[in-house]
PDB file with SEQRES, HELIX, SHEET and CRYST1 records, atoms N, CA, C and O in Angstrom:
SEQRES   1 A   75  UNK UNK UNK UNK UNK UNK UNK UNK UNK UNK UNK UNK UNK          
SEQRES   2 A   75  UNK UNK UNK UNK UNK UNK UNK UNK UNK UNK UNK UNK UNK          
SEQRES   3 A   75  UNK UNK UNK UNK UNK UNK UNK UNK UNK UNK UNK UNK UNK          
SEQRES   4 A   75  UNK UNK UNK UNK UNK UNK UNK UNK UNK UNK UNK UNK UNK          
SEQRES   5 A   75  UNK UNK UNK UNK UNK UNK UNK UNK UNK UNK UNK UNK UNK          
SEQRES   6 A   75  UNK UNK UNK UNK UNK UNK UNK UNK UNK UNK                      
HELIX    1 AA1 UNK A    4  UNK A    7  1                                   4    
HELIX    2 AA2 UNK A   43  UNK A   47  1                                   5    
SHEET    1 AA1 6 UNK A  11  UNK A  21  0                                        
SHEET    2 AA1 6 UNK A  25  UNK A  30 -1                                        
SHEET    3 AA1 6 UNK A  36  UNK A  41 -1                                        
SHEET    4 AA1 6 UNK A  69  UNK A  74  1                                        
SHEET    5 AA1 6 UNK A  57  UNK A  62 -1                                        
SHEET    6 AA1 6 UNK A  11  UNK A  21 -1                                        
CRYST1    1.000    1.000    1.000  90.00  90.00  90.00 P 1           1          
ATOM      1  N   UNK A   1       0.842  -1.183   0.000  1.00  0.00           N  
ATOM      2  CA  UNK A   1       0.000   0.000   0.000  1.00  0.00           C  
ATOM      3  C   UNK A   1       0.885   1.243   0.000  1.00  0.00           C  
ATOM      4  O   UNK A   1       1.950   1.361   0.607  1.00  0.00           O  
ATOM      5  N   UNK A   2       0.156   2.356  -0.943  1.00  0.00           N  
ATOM      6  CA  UNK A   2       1.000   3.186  -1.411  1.00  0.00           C  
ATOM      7  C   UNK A   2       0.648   4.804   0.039  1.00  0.00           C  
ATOM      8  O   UNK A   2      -0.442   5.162   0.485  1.00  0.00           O  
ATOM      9  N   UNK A   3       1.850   5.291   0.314  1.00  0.00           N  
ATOM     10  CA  UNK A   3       1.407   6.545   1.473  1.00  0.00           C  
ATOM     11  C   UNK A   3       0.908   7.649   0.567  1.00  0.00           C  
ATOM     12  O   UNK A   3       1.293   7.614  -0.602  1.00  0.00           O  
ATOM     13  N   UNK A   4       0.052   8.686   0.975  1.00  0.00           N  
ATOM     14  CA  UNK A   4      -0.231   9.772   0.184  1.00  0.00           C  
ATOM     15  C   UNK A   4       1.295  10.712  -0.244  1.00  0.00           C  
ATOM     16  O   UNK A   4       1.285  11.419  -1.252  1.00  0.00           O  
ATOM     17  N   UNK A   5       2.140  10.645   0.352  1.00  0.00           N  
ATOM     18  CA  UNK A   5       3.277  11.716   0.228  1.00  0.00           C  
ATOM     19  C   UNK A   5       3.799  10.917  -1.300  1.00  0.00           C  
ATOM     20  O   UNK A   5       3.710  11.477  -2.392  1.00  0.00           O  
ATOM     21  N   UNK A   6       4.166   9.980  -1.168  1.00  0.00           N  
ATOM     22  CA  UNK A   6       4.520   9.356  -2.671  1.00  0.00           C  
ATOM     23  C   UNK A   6       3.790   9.693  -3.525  1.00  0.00           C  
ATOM     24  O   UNK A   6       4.428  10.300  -4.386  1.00  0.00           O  
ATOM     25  N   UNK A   7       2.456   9.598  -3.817  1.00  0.00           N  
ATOM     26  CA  UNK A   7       1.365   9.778  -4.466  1.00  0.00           C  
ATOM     27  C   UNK A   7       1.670  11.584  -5.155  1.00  0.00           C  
ATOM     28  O   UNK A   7       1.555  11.929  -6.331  1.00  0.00           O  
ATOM     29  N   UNK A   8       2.018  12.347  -4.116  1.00  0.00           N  
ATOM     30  CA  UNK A   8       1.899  13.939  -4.631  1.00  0.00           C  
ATOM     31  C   UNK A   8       3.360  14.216  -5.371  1.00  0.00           C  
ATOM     32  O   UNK A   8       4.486  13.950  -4.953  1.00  0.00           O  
ATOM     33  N   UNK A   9       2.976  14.806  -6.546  1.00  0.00           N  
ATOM     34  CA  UNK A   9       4.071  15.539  -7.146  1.00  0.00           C  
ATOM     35  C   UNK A   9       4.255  16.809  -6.458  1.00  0.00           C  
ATOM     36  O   UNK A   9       4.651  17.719  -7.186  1.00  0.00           O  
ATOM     37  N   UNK A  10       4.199  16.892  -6.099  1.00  0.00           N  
ATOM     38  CA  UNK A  10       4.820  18.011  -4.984  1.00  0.00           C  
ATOM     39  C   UNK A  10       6.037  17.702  -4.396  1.00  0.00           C  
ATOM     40  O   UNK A  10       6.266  16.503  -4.237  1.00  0.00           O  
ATOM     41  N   UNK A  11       7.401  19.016  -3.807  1.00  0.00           N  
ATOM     42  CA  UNK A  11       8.054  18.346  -3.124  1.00  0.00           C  
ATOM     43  C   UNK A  11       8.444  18.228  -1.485  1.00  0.00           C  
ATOM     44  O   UNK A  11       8.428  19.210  -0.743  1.00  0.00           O  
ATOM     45  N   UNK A  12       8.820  16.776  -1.014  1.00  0.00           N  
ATOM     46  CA  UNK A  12       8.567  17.747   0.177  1.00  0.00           C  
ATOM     47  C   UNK A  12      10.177  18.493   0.946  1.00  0.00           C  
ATOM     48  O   UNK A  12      11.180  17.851   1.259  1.00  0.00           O  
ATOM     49  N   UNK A  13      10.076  19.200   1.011  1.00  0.00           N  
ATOM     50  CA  UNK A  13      11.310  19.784   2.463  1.00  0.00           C  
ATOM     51  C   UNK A  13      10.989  20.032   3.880  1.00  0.00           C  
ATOM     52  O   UNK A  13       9.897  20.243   4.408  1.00  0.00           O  
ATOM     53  N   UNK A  14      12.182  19.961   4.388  1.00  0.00           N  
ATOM     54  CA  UNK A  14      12.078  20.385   5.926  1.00  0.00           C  
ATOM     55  C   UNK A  14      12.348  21.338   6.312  1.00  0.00           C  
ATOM     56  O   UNK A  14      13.302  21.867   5.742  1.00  0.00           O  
ATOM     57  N   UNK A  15      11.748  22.046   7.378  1.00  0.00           N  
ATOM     58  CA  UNK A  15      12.213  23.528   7.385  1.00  0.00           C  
ATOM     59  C   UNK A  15      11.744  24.088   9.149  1.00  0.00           C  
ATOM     60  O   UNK A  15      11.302  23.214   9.895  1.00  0.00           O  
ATOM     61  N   UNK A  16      11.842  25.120   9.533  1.00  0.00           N  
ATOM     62  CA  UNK A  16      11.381  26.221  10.595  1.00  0.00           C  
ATOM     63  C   UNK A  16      10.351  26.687  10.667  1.00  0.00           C  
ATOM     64  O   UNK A  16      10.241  27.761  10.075  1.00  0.00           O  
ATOM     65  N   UNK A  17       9.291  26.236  11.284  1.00  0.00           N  
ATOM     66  CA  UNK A  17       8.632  27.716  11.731  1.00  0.00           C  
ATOM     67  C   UNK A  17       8.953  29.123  11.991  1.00  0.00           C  
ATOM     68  O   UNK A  17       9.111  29.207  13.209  1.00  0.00           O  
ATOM     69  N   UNK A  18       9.073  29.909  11.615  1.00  0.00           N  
ATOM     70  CA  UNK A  18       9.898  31.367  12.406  1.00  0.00           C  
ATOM     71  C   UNK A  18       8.958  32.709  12.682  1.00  0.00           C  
ATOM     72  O   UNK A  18       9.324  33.794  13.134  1.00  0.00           O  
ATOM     73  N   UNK A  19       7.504  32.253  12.229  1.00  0.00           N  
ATOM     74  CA  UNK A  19       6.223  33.162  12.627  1.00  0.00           C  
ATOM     75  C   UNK A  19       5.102  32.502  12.442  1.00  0.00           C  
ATOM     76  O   UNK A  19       4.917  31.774  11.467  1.00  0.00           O  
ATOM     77  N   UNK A  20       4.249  32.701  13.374  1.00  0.00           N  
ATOM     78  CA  UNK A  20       2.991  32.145  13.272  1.00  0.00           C  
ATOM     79  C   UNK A  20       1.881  33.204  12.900  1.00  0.00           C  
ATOM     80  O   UNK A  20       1.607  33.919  13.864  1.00  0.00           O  
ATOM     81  N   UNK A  21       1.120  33.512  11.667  1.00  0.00           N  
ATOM     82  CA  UNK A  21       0.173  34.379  11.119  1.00  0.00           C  
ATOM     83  C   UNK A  21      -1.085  33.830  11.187  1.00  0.00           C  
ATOM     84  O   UNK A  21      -1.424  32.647  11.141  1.00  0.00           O  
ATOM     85  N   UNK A  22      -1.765  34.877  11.306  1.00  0.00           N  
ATOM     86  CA  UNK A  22      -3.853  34.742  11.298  1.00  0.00           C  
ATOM     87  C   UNK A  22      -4.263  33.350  10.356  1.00  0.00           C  
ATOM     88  O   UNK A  22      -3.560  32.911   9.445  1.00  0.00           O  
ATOM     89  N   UNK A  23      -5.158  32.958  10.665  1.00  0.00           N  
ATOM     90  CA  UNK A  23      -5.907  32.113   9.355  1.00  0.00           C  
ATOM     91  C   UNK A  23      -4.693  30.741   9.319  1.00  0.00           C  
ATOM     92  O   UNK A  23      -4.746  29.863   8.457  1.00  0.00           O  
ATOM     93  N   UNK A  24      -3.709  30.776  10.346  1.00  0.00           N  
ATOM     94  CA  UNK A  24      -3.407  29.028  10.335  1.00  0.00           C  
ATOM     95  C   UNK A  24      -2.262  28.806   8.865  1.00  0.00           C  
ATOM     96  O   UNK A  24      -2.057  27.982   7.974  1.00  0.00           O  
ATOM     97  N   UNK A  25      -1.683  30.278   9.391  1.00  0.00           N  
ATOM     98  CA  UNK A  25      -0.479  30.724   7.839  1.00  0.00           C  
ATOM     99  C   UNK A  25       0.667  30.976   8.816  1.00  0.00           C  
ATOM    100  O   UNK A  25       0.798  31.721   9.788  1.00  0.00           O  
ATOM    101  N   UNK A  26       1.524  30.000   8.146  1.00  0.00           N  
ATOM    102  CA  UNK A  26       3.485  30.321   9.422  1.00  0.00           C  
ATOM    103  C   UNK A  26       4.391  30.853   8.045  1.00  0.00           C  
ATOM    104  O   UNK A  26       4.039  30.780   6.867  1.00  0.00           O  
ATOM    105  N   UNK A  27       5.375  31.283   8.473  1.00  0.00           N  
ATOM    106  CA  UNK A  27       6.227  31.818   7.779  1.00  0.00           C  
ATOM    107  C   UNK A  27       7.677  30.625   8.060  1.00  0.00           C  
ATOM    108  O   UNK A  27       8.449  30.672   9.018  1.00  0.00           O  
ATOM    109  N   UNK A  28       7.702  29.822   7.136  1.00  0.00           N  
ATOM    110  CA  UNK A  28       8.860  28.751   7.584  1.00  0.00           C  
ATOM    111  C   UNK A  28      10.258  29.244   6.464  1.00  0.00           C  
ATOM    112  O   UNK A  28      10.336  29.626   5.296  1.00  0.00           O  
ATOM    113  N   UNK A  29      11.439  28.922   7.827  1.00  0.00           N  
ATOM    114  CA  UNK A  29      12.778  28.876   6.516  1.00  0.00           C  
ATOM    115  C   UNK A  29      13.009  27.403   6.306  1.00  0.00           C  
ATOM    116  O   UNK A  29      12.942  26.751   7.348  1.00  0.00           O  
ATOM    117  N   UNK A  30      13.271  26.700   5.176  1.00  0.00           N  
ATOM    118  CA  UNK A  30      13.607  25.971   4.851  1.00  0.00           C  
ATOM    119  C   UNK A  30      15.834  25.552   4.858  1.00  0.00           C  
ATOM    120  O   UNK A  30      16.873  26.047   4.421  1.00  0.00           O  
ATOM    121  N   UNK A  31      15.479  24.654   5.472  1.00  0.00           N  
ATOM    122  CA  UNK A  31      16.792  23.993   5.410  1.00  0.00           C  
ATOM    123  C   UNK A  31      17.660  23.772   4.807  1.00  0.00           C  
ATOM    124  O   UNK A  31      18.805  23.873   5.248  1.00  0.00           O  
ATOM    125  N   UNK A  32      17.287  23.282   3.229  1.00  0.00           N  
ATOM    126  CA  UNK A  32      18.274  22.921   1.972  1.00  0.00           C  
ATOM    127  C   UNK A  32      18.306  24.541   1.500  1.00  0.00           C  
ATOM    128  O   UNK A  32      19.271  24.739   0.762  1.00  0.00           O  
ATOM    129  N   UNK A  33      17.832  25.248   1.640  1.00  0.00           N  
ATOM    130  CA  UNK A  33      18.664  26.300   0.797  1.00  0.00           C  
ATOM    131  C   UNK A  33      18.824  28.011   1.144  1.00  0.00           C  
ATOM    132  O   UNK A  33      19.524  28.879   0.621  1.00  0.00           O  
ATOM    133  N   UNK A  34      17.406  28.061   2.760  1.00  0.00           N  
ATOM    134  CA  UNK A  34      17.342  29.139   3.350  1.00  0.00           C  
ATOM    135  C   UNK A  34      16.304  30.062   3.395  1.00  0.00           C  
ATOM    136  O   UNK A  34      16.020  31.024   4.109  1.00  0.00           O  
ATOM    137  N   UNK A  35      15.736  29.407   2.272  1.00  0.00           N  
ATOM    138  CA  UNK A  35      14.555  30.193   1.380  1.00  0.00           C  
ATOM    139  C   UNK A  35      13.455  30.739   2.298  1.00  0.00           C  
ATOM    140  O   UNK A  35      12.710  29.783   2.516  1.00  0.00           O  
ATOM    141  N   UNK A  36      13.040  31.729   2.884  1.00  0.00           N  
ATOM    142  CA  UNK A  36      11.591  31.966   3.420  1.00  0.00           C  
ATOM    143  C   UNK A  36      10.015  31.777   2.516  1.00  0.00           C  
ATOM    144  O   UNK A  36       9.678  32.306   1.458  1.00  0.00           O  
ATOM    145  N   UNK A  37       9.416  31.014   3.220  1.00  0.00           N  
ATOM    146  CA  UNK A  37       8.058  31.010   2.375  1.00  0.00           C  
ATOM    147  C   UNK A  37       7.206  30.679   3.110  1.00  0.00           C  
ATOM    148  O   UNK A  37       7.345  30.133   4.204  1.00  0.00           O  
ATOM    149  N   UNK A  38       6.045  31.040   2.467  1.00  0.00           N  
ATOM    150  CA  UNK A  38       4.809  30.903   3.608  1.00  0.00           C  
ATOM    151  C   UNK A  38       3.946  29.786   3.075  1.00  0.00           C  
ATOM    152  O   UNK A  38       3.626  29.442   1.938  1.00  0.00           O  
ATOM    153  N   UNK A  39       3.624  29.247   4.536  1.00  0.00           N  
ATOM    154  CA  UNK A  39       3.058  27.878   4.556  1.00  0.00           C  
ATOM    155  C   UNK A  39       1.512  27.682   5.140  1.00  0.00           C  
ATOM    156  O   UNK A  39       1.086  28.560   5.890  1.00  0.00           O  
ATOM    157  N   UNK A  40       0.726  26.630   4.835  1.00  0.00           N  
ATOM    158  CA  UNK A  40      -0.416  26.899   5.469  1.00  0.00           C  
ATOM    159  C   UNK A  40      -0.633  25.506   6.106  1.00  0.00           C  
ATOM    160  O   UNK A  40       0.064  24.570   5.712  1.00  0.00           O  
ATOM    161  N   UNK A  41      -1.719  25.289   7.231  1.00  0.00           N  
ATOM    162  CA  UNK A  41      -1.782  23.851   7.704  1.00  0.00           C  
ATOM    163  C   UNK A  41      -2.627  22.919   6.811  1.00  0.00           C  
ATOM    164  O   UNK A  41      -3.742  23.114   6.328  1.00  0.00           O  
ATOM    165  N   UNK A  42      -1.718  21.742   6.706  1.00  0.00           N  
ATOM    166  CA  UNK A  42      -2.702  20.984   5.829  1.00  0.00           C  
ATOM    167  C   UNK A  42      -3.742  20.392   6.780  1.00  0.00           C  
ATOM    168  O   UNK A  42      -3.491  20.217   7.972  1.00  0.00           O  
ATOM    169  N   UNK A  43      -5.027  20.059   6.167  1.00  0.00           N  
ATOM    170  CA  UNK A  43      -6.148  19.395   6.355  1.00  0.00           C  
ATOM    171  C   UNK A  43      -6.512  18.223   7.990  1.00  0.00           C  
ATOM    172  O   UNK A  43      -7.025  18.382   9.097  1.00  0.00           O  
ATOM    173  N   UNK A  44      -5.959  17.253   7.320  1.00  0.00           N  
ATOM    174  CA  UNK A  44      -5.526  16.523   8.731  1.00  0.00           C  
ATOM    175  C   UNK A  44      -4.855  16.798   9.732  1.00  0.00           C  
ATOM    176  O   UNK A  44      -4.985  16.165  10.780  1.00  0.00           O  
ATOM    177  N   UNK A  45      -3.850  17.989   9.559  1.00  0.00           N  
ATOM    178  CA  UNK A  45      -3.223  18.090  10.754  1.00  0.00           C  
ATOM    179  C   UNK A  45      -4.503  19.296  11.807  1.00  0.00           C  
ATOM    180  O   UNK A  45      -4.476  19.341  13.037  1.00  0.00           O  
ATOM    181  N   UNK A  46      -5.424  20.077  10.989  1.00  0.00           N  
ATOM    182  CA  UNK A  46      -6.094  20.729  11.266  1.00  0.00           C  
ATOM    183  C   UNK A  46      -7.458  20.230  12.372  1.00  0.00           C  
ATOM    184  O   UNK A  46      -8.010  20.573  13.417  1.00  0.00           O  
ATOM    185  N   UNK A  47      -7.511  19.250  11.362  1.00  0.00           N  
ATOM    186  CA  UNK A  47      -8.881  18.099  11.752  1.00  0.00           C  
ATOM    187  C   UNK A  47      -8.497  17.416  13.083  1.00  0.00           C  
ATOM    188  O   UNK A  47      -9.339  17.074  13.912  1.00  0.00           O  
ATOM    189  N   UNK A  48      -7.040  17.226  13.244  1.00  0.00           N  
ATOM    190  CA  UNK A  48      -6.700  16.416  14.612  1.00  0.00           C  
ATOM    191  C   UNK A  48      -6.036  17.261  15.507  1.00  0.00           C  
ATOM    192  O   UNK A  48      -5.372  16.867  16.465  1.00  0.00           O  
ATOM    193  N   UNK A  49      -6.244  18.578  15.146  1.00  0.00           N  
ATOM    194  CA  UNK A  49      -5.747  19.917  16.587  1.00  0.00           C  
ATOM    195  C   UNK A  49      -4.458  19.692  16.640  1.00  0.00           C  
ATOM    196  O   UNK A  49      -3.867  19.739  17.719  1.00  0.00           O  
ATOM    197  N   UNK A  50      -3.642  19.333  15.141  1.00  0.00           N  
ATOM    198  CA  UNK A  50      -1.886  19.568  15.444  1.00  0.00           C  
ATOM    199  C   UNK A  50      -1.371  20.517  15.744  1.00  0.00           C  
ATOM    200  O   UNK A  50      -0.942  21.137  14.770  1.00  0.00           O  
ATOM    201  N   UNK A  51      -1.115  21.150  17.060  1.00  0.00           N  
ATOM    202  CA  UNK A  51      -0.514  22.703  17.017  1.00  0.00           C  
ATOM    203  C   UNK A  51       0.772  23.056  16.267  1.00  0.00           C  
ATOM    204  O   UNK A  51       1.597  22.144  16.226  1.00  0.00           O  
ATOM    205  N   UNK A  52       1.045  24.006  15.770  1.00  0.00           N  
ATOM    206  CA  UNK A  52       2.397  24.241  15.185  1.00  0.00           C  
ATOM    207  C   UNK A  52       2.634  25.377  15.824  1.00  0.00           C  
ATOM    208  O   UNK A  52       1.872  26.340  15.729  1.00  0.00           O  
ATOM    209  N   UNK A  53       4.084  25.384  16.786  1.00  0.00           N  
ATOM    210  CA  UNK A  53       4.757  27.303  17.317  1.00  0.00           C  
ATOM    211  C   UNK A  53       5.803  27.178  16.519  1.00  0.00           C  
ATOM    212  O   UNK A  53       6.381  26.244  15.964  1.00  0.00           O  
ATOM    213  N   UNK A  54       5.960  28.758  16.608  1.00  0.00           N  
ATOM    214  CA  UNK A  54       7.341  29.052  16.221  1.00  0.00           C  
ATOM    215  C   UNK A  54       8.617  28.040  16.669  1.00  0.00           C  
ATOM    216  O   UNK A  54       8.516  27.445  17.742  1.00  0.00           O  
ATOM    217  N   UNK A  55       9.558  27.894  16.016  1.00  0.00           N  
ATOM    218  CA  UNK A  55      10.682  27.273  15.968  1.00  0.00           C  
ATOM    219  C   UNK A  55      10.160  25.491  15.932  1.00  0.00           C  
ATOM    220  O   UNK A  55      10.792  24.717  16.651  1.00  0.00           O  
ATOM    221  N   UNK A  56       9.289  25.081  15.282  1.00  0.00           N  
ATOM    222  CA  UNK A  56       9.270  23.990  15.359  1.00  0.00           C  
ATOM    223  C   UNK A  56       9.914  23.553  14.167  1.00  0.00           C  
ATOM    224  O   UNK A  56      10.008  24.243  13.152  1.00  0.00           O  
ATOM    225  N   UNK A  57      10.344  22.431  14.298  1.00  0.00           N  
ATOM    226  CA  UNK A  57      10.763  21.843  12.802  1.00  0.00           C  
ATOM    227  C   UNK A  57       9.703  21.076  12.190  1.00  0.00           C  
ATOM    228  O   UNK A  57       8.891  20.467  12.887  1.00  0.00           O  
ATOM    229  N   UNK A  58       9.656  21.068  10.794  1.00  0.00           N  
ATOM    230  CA  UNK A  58       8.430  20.975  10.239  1.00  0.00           C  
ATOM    231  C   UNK A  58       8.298  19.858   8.654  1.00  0.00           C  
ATOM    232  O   UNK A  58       9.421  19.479   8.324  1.00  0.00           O  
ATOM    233  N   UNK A  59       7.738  19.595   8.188  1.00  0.00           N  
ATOM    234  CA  UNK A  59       7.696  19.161   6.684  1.00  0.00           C  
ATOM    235  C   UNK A  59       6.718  19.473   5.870  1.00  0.00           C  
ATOM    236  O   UNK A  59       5.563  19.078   6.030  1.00  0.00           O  
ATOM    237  N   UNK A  60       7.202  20.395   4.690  1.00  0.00           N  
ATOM    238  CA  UNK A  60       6.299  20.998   3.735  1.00  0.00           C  
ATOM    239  C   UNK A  60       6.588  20.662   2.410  1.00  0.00           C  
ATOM    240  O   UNK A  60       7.514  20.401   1.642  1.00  0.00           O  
ATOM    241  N   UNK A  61       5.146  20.811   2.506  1.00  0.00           N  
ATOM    242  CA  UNK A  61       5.282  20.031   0.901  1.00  0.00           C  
ATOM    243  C   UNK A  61       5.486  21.413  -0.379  1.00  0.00           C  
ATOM    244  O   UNK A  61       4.451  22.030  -0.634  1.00  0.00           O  
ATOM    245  N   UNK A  62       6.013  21.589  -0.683  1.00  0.00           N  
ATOM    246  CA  UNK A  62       5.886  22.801  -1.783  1.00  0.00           C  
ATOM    247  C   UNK A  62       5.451  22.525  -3.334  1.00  0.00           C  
ATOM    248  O   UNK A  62       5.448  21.467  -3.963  1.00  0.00           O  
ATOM    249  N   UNK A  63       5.080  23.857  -3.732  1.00  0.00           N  
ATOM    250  CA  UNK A  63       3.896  23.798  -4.844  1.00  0.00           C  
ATOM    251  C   UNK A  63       5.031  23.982  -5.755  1.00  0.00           C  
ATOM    252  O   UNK A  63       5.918  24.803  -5.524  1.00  0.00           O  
ATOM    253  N   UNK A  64       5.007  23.112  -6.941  1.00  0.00           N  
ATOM    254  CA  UNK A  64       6.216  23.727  -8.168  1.00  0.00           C  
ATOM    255  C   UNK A  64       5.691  24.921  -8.813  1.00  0.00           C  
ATOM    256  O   UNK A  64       6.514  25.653  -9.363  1.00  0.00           O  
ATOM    257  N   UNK A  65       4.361  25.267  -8.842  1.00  0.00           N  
ATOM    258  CA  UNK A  65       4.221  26.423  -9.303  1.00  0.00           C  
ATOM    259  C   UNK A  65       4.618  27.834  -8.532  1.00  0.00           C  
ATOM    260  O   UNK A  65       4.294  28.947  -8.945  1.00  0.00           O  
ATOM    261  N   UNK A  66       5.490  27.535  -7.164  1.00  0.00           N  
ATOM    262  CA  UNK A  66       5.745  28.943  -6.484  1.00  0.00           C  
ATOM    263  C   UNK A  66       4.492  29.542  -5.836  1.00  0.00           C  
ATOM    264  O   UNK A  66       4.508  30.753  -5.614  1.00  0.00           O  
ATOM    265  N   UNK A  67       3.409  28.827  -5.508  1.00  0.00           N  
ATOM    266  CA  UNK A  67       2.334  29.112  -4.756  1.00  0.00           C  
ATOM    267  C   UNK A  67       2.823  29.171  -3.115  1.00  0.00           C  
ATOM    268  O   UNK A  67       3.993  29.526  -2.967  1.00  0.00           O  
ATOM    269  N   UNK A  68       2.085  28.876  -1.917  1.00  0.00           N  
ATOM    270  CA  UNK A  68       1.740  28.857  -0.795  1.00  0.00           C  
ATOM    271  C   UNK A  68       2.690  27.100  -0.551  1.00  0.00           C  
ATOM    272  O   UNK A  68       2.583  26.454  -1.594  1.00  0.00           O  
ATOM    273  N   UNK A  69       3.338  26.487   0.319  1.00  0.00           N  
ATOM    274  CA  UNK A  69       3.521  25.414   1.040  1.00  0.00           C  
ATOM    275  C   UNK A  69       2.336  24.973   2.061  1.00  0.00           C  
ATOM    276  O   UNK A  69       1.504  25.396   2.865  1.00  0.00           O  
ATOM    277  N   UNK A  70       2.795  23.973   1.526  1.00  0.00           N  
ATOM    278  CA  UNK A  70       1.168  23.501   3.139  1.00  0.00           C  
ATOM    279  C   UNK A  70       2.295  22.323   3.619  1.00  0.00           C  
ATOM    280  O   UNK A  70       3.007  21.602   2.921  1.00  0.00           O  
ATOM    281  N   UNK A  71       2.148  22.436   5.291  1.00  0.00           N  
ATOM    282  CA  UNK A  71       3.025  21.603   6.368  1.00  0.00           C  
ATOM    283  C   UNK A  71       1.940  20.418   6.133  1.00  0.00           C  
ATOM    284  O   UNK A  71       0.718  20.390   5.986  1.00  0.00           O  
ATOM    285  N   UNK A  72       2.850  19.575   6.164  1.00  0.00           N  
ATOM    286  CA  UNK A  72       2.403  18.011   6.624  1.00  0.00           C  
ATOM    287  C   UNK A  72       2.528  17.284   7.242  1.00  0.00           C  
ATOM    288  O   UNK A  72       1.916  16.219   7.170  1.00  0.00           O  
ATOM    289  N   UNK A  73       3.677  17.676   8.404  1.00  0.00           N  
ATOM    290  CA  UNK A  73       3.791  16.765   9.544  1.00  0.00           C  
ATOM    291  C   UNK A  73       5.039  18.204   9.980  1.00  0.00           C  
ATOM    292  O   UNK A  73       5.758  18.963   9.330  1.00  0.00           O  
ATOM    293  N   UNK A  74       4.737  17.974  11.393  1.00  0.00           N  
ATOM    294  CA  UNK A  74       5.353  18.145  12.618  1.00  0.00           C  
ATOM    295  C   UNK A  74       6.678  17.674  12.846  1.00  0.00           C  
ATOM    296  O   UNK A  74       6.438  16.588  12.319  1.00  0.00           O  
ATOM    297  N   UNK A  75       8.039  17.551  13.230  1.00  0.00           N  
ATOM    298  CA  UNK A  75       9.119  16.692  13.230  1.00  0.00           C  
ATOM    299  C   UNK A  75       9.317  16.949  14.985  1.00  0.00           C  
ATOM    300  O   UNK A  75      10.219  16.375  15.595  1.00  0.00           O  
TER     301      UNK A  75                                                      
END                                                                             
């Protein structure tokens, strides 16, 4: 059985929390290269009250089109 993360062309990285914004939007730096971008909570983590603070380490999946990241797990 196949996990959903395989399934998405999307990619994922690991990264920082480094602000937490209105509407369930963090501002994460990413690890491999430094990059700031803003992220939003995905779905399930929402549905099961995953909190995310600042400085957490995180995994986001990013959009190849340069859109919004949405976190997918907590580290």
């Amino acid at each position: 059985m196949t996990q959903g993360l395989e399934l998405s062309k999307n990619k994922v990285e690991k990264g920082v929390v480094t602000e937490a914004l209105p509407n369930v939007l963090f501002r994460v730096v990413l690890d491999d290269n430094g990059k700031e971008t803003m992220a939003y909570l995905a779905g399930k983590m929402r549905m099961h009250k995953i909190r995310v603070l600042v400085g957490d380490k995180v995994e986001v999946e990013i959009d190849p089109y340069g859109g919004k990241g949405r976190i997918v797990r907590r580290l």
